[in-house]
PDB file of C-alpha atoms and ligand atoms in Angstrom:
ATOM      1  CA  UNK A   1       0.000   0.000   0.000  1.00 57.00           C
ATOM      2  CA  UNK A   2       1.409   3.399  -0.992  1.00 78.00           C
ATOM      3  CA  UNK A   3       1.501   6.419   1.662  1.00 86.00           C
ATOM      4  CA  UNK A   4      -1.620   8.002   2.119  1.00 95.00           C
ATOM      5  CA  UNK A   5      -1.055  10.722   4.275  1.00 97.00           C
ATOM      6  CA  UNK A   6       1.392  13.209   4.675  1.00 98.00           C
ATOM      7  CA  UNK A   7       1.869  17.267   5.783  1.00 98.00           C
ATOM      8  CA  UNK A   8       2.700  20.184   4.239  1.00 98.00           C
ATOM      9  CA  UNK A   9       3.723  23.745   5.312  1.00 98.00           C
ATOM     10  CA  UNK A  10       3.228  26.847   2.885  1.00 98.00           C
ATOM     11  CA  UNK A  11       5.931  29.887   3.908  1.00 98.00           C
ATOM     12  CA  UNK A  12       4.928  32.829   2.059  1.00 95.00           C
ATOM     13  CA  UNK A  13       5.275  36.820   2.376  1.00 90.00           C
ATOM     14  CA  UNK A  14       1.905  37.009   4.432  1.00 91.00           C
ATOM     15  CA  UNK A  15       1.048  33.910   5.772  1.00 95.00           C
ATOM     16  CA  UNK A  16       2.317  30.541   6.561  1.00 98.00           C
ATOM     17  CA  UNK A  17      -0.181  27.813   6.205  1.00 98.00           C
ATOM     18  CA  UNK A  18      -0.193  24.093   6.624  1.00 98.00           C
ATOM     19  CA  UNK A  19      -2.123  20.857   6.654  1.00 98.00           C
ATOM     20  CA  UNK A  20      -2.429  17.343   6.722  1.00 98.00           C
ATOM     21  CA  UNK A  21      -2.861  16.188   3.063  1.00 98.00           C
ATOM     22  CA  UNK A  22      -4.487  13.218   1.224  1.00 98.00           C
ATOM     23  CA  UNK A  23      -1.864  11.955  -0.915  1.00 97.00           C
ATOM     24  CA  UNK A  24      -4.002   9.940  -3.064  1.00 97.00           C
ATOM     25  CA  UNK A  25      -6.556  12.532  -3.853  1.00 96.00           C
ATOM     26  CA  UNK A  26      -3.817  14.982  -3.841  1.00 97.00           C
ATOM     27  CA  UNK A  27      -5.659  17.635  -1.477  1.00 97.00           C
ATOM     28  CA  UNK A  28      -5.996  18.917   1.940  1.00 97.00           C
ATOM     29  CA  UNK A  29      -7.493  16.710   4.439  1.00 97.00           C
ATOM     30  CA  UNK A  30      -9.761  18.983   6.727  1.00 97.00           C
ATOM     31  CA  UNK A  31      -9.048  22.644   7.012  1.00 96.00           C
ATOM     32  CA  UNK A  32      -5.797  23.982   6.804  1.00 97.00           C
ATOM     33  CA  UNK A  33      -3.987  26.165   9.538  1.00 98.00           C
ATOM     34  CA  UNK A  34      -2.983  29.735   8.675  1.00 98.00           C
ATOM     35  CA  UNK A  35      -0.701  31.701  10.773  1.00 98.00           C
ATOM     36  CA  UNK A  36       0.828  35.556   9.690  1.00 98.00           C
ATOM     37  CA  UNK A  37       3.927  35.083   8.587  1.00 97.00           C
ATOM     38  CA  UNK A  38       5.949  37.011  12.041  1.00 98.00           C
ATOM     39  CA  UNK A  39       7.850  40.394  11.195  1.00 97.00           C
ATOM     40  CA  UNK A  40      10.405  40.079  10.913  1.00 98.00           C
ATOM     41  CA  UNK A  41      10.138  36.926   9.001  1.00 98.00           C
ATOM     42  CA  UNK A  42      13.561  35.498  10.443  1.00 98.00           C
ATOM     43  CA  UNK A  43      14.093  31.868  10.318  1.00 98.00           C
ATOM     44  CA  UNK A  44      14.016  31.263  14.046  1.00 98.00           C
ATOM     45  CA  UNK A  45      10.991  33.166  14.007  1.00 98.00           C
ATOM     46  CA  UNK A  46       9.150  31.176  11.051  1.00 98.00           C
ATOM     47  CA  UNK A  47      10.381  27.791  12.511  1.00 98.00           C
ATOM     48  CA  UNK A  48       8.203  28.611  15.741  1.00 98.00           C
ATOM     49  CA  UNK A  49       5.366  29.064  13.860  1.00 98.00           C
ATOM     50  CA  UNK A  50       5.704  26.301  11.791  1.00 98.00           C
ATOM     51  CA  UNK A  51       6.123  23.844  14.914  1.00 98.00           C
ATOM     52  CA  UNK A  52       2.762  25.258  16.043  1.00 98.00           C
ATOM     53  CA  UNK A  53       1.281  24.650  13.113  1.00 98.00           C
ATOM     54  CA  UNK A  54       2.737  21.203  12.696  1.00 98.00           C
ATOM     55  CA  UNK A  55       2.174  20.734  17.203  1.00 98.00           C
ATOM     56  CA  UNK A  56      -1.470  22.072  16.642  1.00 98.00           C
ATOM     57  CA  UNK A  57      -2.512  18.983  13.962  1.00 98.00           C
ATOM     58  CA  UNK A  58      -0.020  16.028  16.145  1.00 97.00           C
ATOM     59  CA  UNK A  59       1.617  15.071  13.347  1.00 97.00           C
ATOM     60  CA  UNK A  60       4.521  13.285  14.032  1.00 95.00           C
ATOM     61  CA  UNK A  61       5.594  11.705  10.296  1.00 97.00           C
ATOM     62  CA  UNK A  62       7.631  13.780   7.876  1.00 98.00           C
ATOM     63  CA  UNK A  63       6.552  17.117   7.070  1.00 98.00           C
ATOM     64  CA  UNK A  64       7.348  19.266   3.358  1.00 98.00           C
ATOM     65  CA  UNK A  65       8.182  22.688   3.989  1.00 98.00           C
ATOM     66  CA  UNK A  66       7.991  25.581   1.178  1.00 98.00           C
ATOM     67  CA  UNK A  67      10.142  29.020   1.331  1.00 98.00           C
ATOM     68  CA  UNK A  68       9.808  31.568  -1.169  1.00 98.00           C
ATOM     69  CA  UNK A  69      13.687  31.065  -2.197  1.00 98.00           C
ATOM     70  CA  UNK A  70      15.807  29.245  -4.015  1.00 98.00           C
ATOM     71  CA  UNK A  71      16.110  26.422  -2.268  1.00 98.00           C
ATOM     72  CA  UNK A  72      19.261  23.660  -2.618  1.00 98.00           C
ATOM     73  CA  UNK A  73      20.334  20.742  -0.895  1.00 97.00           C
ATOM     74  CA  UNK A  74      17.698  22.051   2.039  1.00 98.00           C
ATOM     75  CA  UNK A  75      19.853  25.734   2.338  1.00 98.00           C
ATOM     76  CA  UNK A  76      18.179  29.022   0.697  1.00 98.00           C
ATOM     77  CA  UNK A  77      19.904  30.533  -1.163  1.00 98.00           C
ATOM     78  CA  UNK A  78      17.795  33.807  -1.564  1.00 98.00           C
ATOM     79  CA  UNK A  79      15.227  35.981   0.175  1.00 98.00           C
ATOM     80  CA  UNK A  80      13.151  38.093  -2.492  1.00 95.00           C
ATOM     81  CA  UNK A  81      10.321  38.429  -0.007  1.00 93.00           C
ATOM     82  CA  UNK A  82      11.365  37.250   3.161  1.00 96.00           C
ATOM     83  CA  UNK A  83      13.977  38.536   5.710  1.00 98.00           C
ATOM     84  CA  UNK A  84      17.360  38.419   4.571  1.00 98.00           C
ATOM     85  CA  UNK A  85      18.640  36.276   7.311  1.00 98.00           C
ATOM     86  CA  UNK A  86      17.403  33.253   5.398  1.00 98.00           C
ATOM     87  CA  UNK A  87      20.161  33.690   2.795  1.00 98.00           C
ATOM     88  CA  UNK A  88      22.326  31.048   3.317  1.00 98.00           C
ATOM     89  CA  UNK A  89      20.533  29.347   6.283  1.00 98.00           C
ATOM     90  CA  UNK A  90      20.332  25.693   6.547  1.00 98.00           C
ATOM     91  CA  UNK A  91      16.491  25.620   6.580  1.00 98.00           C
ATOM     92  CA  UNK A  92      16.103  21.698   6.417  1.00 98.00           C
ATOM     93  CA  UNK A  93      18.103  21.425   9.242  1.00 98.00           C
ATOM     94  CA  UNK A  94      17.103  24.227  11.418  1.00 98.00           C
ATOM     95  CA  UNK A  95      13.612  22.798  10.874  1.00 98.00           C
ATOM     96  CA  UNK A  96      14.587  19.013  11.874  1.00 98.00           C
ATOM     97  CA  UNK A  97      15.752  20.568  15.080  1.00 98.00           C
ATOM     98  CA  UNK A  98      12.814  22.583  15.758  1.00 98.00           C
ATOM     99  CA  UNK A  99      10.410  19.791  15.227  1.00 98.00           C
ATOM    100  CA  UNK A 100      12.614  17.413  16.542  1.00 97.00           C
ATOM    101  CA  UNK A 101      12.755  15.216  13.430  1.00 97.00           C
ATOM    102  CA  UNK A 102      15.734  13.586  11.827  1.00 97.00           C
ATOM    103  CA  UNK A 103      17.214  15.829   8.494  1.00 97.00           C
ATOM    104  CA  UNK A 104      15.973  13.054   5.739  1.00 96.00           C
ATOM    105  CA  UNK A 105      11.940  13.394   7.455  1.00 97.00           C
ATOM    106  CA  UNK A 106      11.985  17.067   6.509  1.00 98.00           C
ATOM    107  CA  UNK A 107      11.829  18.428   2.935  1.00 98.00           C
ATOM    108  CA  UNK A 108      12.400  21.899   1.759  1.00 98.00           C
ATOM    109  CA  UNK A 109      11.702  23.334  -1.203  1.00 98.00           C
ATOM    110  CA  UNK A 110      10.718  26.215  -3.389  1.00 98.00           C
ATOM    111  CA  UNK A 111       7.366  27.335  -2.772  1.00 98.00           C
ATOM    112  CA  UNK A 112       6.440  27.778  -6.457  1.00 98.00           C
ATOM    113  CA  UNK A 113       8.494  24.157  -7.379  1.00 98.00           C
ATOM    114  CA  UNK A 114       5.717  22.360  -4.354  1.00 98.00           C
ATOM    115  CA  UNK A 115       2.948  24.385  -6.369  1.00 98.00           C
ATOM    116  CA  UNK A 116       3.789  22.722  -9.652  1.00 98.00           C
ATOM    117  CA  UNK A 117       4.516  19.164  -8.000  1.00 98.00           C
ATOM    118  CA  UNK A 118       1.178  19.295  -7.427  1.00 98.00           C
ATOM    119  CA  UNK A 119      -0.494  20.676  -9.967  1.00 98.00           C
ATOM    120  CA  UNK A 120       1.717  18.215 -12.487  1.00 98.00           C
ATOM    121  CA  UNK A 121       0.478  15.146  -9.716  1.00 97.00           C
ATOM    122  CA  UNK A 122      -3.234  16.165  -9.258  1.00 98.00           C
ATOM    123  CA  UNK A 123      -3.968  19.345 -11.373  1.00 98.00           C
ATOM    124  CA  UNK A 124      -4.272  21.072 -14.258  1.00 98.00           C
ATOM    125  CA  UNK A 125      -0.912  20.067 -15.542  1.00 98.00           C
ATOM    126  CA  UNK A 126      -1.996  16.130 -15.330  1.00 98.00           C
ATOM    127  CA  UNK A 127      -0.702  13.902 -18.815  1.00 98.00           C
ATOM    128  CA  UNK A 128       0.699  17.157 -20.125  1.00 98.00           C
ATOM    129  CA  UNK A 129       4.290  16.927 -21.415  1.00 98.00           C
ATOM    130  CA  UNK A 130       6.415  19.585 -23.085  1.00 98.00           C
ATOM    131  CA  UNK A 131       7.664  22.296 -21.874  1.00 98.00           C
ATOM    132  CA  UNK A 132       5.162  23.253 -18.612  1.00 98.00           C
ATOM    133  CA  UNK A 133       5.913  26.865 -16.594  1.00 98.00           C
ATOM    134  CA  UNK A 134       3.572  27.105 -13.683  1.00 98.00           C
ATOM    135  CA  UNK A 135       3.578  30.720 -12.982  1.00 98.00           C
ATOM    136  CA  UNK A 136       1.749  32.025  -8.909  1.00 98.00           C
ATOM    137  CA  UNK A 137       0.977  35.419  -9.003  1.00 97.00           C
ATOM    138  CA  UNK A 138       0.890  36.665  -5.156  1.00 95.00           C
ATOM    139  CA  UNK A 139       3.231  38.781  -2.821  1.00 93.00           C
ATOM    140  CA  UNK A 140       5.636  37.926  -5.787  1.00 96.00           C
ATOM    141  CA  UNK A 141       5.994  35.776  -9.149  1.00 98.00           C
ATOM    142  CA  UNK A 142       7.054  32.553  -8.613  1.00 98.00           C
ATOM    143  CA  UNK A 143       7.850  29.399 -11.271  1.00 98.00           C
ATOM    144  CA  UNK A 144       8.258  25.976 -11.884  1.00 98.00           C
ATOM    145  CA  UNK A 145       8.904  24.617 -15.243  1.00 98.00           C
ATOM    146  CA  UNK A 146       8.561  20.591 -16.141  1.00 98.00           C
ATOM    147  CA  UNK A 147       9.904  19.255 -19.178  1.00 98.00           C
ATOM    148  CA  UNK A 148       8.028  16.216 -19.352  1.00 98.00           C
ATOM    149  CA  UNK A 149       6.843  16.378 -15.911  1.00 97.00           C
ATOM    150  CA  UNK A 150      10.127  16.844 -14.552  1.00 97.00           C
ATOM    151  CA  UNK A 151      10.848  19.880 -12.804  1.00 97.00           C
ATOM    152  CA  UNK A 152      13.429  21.760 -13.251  1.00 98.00           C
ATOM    153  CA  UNK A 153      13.877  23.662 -10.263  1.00 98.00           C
ATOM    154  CA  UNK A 154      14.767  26.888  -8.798  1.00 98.00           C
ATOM    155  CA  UNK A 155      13.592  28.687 -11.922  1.00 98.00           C
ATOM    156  CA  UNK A 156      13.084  32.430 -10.773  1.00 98.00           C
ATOM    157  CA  UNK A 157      11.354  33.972 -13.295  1.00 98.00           C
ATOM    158  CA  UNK A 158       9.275  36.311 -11.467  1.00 98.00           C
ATOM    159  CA  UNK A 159      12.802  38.461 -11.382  1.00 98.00           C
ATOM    160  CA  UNK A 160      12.818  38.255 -15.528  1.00 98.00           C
ATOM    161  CA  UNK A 161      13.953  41.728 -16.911  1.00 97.00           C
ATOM    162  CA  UNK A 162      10.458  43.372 -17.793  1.00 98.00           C
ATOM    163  CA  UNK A 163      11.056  47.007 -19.583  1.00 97.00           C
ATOM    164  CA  UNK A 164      13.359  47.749 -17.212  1.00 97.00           C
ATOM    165  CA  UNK A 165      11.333  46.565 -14.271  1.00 98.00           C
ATOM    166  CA  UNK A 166      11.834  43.375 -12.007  1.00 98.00           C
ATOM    167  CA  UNK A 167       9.171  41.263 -13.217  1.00 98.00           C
ATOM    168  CA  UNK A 168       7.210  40.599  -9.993  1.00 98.00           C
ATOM    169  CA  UNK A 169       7.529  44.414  -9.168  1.00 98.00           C
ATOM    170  CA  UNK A 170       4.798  44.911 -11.713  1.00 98.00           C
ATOM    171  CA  UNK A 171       2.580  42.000 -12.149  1.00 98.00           C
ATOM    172  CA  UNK A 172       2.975  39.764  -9.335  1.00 98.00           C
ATOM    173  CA  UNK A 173      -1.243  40.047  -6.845  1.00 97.00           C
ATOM    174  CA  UNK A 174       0.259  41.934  -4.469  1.00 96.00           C
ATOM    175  CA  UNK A 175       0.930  45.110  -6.848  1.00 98.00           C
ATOM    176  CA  UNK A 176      -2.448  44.550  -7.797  1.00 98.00           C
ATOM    177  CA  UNK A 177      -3.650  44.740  -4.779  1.00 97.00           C
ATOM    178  CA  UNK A 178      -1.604  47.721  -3.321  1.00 98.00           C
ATOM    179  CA  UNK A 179      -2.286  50.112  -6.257  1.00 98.00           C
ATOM    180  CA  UNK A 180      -6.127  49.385  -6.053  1.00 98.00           C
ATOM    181  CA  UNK A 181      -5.645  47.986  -9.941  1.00 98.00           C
ATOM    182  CA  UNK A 182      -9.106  46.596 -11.484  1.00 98.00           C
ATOM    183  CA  UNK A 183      -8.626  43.337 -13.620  1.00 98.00           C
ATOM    184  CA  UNK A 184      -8.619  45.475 -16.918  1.00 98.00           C
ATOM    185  CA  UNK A 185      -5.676  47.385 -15.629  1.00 98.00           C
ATOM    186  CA  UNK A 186      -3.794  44.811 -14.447  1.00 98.00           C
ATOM    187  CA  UNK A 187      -3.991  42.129 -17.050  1.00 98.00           C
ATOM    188  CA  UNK A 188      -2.038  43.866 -19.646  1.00 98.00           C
ATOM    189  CA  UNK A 189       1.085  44.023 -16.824  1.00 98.00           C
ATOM    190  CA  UNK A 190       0.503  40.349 -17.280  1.00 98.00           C
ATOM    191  CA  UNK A 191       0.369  39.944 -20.700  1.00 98.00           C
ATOM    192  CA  UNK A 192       3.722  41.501 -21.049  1.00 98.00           C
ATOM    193  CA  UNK A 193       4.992  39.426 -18.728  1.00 98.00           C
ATOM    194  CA  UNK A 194       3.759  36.371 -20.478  1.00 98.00           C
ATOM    195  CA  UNK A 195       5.175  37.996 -23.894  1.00 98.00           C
ATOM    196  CA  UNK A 196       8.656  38.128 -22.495  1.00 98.00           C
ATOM    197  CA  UNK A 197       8.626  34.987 -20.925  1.00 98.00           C
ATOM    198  CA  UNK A 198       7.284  32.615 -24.289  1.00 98.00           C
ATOM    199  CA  UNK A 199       9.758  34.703 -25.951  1.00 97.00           C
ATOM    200  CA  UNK A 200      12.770  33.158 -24.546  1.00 97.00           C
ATOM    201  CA  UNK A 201      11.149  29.642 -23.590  1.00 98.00           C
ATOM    202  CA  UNK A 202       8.168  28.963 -25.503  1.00 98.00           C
ATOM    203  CA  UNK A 203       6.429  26.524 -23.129  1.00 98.00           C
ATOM    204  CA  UNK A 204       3.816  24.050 -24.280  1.00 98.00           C
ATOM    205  CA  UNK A 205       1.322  25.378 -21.166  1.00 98.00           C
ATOM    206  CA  UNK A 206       1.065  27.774 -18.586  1.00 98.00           C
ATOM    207  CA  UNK A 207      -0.696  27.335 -15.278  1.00 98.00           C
ATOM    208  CA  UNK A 208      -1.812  30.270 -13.552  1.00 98.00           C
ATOM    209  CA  UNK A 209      -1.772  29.641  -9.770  1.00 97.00           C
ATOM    210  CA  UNK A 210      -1.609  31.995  -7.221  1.00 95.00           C
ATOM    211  CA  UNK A 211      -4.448  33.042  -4.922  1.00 91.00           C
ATOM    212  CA  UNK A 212      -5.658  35.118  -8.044  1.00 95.00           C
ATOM    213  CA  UNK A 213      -6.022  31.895  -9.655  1.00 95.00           C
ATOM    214  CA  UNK A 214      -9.256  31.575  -7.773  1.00 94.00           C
ATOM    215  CA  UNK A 215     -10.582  34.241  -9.956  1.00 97.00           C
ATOM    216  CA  UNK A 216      -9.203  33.429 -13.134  1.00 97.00           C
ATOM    217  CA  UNK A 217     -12.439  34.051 -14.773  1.00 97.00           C
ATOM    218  CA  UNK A 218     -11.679  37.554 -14.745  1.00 98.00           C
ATOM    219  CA  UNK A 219      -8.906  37.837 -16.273  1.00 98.00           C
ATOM    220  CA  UNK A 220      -7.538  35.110 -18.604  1.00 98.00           C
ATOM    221  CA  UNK A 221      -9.605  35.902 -20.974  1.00 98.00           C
ATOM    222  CA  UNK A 222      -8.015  39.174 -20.816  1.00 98.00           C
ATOM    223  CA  UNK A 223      -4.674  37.829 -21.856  1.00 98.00           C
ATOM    224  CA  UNK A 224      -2.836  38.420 -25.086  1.00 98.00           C
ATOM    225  CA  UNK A 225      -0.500  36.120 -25.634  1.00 98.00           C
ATOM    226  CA  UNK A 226       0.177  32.726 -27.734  1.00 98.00           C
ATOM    227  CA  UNK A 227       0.525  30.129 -25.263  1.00 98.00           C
ATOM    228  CA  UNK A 228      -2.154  28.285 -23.852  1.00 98.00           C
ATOM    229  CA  UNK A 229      -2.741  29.512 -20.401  1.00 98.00           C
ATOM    230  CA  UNK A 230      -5.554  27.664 -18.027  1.00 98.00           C
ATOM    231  CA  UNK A 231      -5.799  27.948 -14.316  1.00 98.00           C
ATOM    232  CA  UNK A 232      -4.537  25.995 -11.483  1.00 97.00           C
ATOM    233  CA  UNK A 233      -6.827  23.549 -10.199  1.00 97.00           C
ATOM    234  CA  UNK A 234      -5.394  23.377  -6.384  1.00 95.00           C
ATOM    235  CA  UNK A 235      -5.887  26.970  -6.161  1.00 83.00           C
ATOM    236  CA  UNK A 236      -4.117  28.247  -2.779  1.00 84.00           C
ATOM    237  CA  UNK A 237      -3.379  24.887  -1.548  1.00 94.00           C
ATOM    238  CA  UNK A 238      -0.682  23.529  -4.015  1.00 97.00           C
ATOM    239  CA  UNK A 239       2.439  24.721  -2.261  1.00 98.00           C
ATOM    240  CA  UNK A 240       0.947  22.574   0.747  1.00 98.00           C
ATOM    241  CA  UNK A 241       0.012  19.243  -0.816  1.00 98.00           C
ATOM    242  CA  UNK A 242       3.499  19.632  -2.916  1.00 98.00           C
ATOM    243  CA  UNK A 243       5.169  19.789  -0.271  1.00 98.00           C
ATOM    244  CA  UNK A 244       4.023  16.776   1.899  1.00 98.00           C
ATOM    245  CA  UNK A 245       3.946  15.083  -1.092  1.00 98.00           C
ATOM    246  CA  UNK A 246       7.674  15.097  -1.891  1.00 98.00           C
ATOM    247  CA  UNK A 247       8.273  14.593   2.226  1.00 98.00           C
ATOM    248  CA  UNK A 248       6.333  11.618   1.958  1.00 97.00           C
ATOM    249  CA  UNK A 249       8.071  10.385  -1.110  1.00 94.00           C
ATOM    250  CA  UNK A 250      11.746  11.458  -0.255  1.00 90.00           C
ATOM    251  CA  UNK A 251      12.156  13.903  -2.917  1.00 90.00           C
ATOM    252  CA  UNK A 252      14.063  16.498  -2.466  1.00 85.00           C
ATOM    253  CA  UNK A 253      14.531  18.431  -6.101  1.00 81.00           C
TER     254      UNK A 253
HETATM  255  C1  BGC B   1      11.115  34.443  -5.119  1.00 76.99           C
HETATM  256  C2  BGC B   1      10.848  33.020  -5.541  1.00 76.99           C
HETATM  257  C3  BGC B   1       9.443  32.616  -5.107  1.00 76.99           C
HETATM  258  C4  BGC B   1       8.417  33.636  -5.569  1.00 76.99           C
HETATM  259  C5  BGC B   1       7.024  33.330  -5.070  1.00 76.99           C
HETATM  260  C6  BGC B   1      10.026  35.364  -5.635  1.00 76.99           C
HETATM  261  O1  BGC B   1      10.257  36.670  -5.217  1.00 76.99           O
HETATM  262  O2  BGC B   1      12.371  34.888  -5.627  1.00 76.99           O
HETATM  263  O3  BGC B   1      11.805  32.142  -5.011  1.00 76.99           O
HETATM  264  O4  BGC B   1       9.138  31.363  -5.634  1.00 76.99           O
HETATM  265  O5  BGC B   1       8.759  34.936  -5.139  1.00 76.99           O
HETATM  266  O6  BGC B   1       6.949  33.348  -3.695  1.00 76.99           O
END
């Protein structure tokens, strides 16, 4: 019999959320737990409220943790969003001492890589080979590109060079959000985004995830561009069920 449960822990800008998952139906089992991400959002910090999180549910089996950062061999390697002091910081094994788990029961990973695990596993990117990019549009841009299904990770194309502009700077939610943008006014940031983006790797699909993803209806249509683009079917909750999904399978991309 495979593994059929497992738990996952979302880090983001504003909130860090987490879960026990279904790993056969490849979705949250019961509600989810969402804490504000502390300020500053310093590792110490963030591992407290992740052992809450994970204390609050008693799970004691292996547990998937996402960071918005590059993430290798369980160190980040950069803090877009985050406090700086999690450049550099052993994150896999600060966690295993936190939670008092051993280093090879704790997974870390790119937030935007555990959304695309997901969506590749259980979503809208299911049978689909070629070249995939799963793009989530919130605090910032995040992406995860498959060849095949296989990830290659770490891809940070939110920080593409946009007309001078960091990517994310301009279309991720959150500028959205904090210039009071409508859908029509915000779409075309995305668009050109997009255009830049199939310009250099002309992917097969994109997958729109993201918390916007929830109203895609409003504004893929509103899109210009040549690829296919269709919205993430996990919505908010892929970074989580990625996550304990590669914890419960040992992968560590
Ligand atoms: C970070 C990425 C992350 C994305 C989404 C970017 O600013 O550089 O690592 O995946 O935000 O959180």
């Amino acid at each position: 019999m495979g593994i059929t449960r497992g738990f996952g822990v979302d880090i983001g800008g504003s909130g860090v959320k987490g879960g026990l998952v279904d790993l056969e139906a490849g979705a949250l089992d019961g509600e989810r737990m969402r804490i504000p991400t502390p300020q500053p959002s310093t590792p110490e910090a963030v591992a407290e409220v992740v052992a809450e999180i994970v204390e609050k549910f008693q799970w004691d089996g292996p547990v998937g943790i996402t960071l918005p950062c590059v993430v290798k061999h369980g160190v980040a390697l950069s803090a877009a969003n985050v406090d700086k002091g999690w450049i550099d910081c052993d994150a896999q094994k600060l966690f295993a001492e936190r939670l008092k788990r051993k280093p090879e029961d704790i997974v870390v990973m790119n937030d935007a890589d555990a959304a695309g695990i997901a969506e590749m596993s259980f979503g809208a990117g299911v049978g689909k080979d070629g070249t995939v990019v799963l793009l989530t549009f919130g605090t910032g841009i995040g992406s995860a590109v498959f060849l095949d299904g296989k990830l290659v990770p770490n891809t940070e194309f939110g920080h593409l060079q946009v007309d001078g502009h960091d990517a994310e700077k301009r279309a991720a939610a959150s500028v959205k959000e904090e210039k009071g943008m409508s859908w029509e006014e915000w779409t075309p940031r995305v668009t050109r985004y997009i255009n830049v983006l199939e310009d250099l790797i002309w992917p097969d699909l994109v997958i729109a995830g993201g918390g916007v993803s929830k109203k895609a209806h409003k504004w893929l249509p509103l899109l210009e561009v040549r690829t296919e683009v269709v919205a993430a079917a996990l919505k908010n909750d892929a970074g989580i069920v990625g996550a304990a999904w590669a914890a419960a399978h040992g992968v560590r991309p």
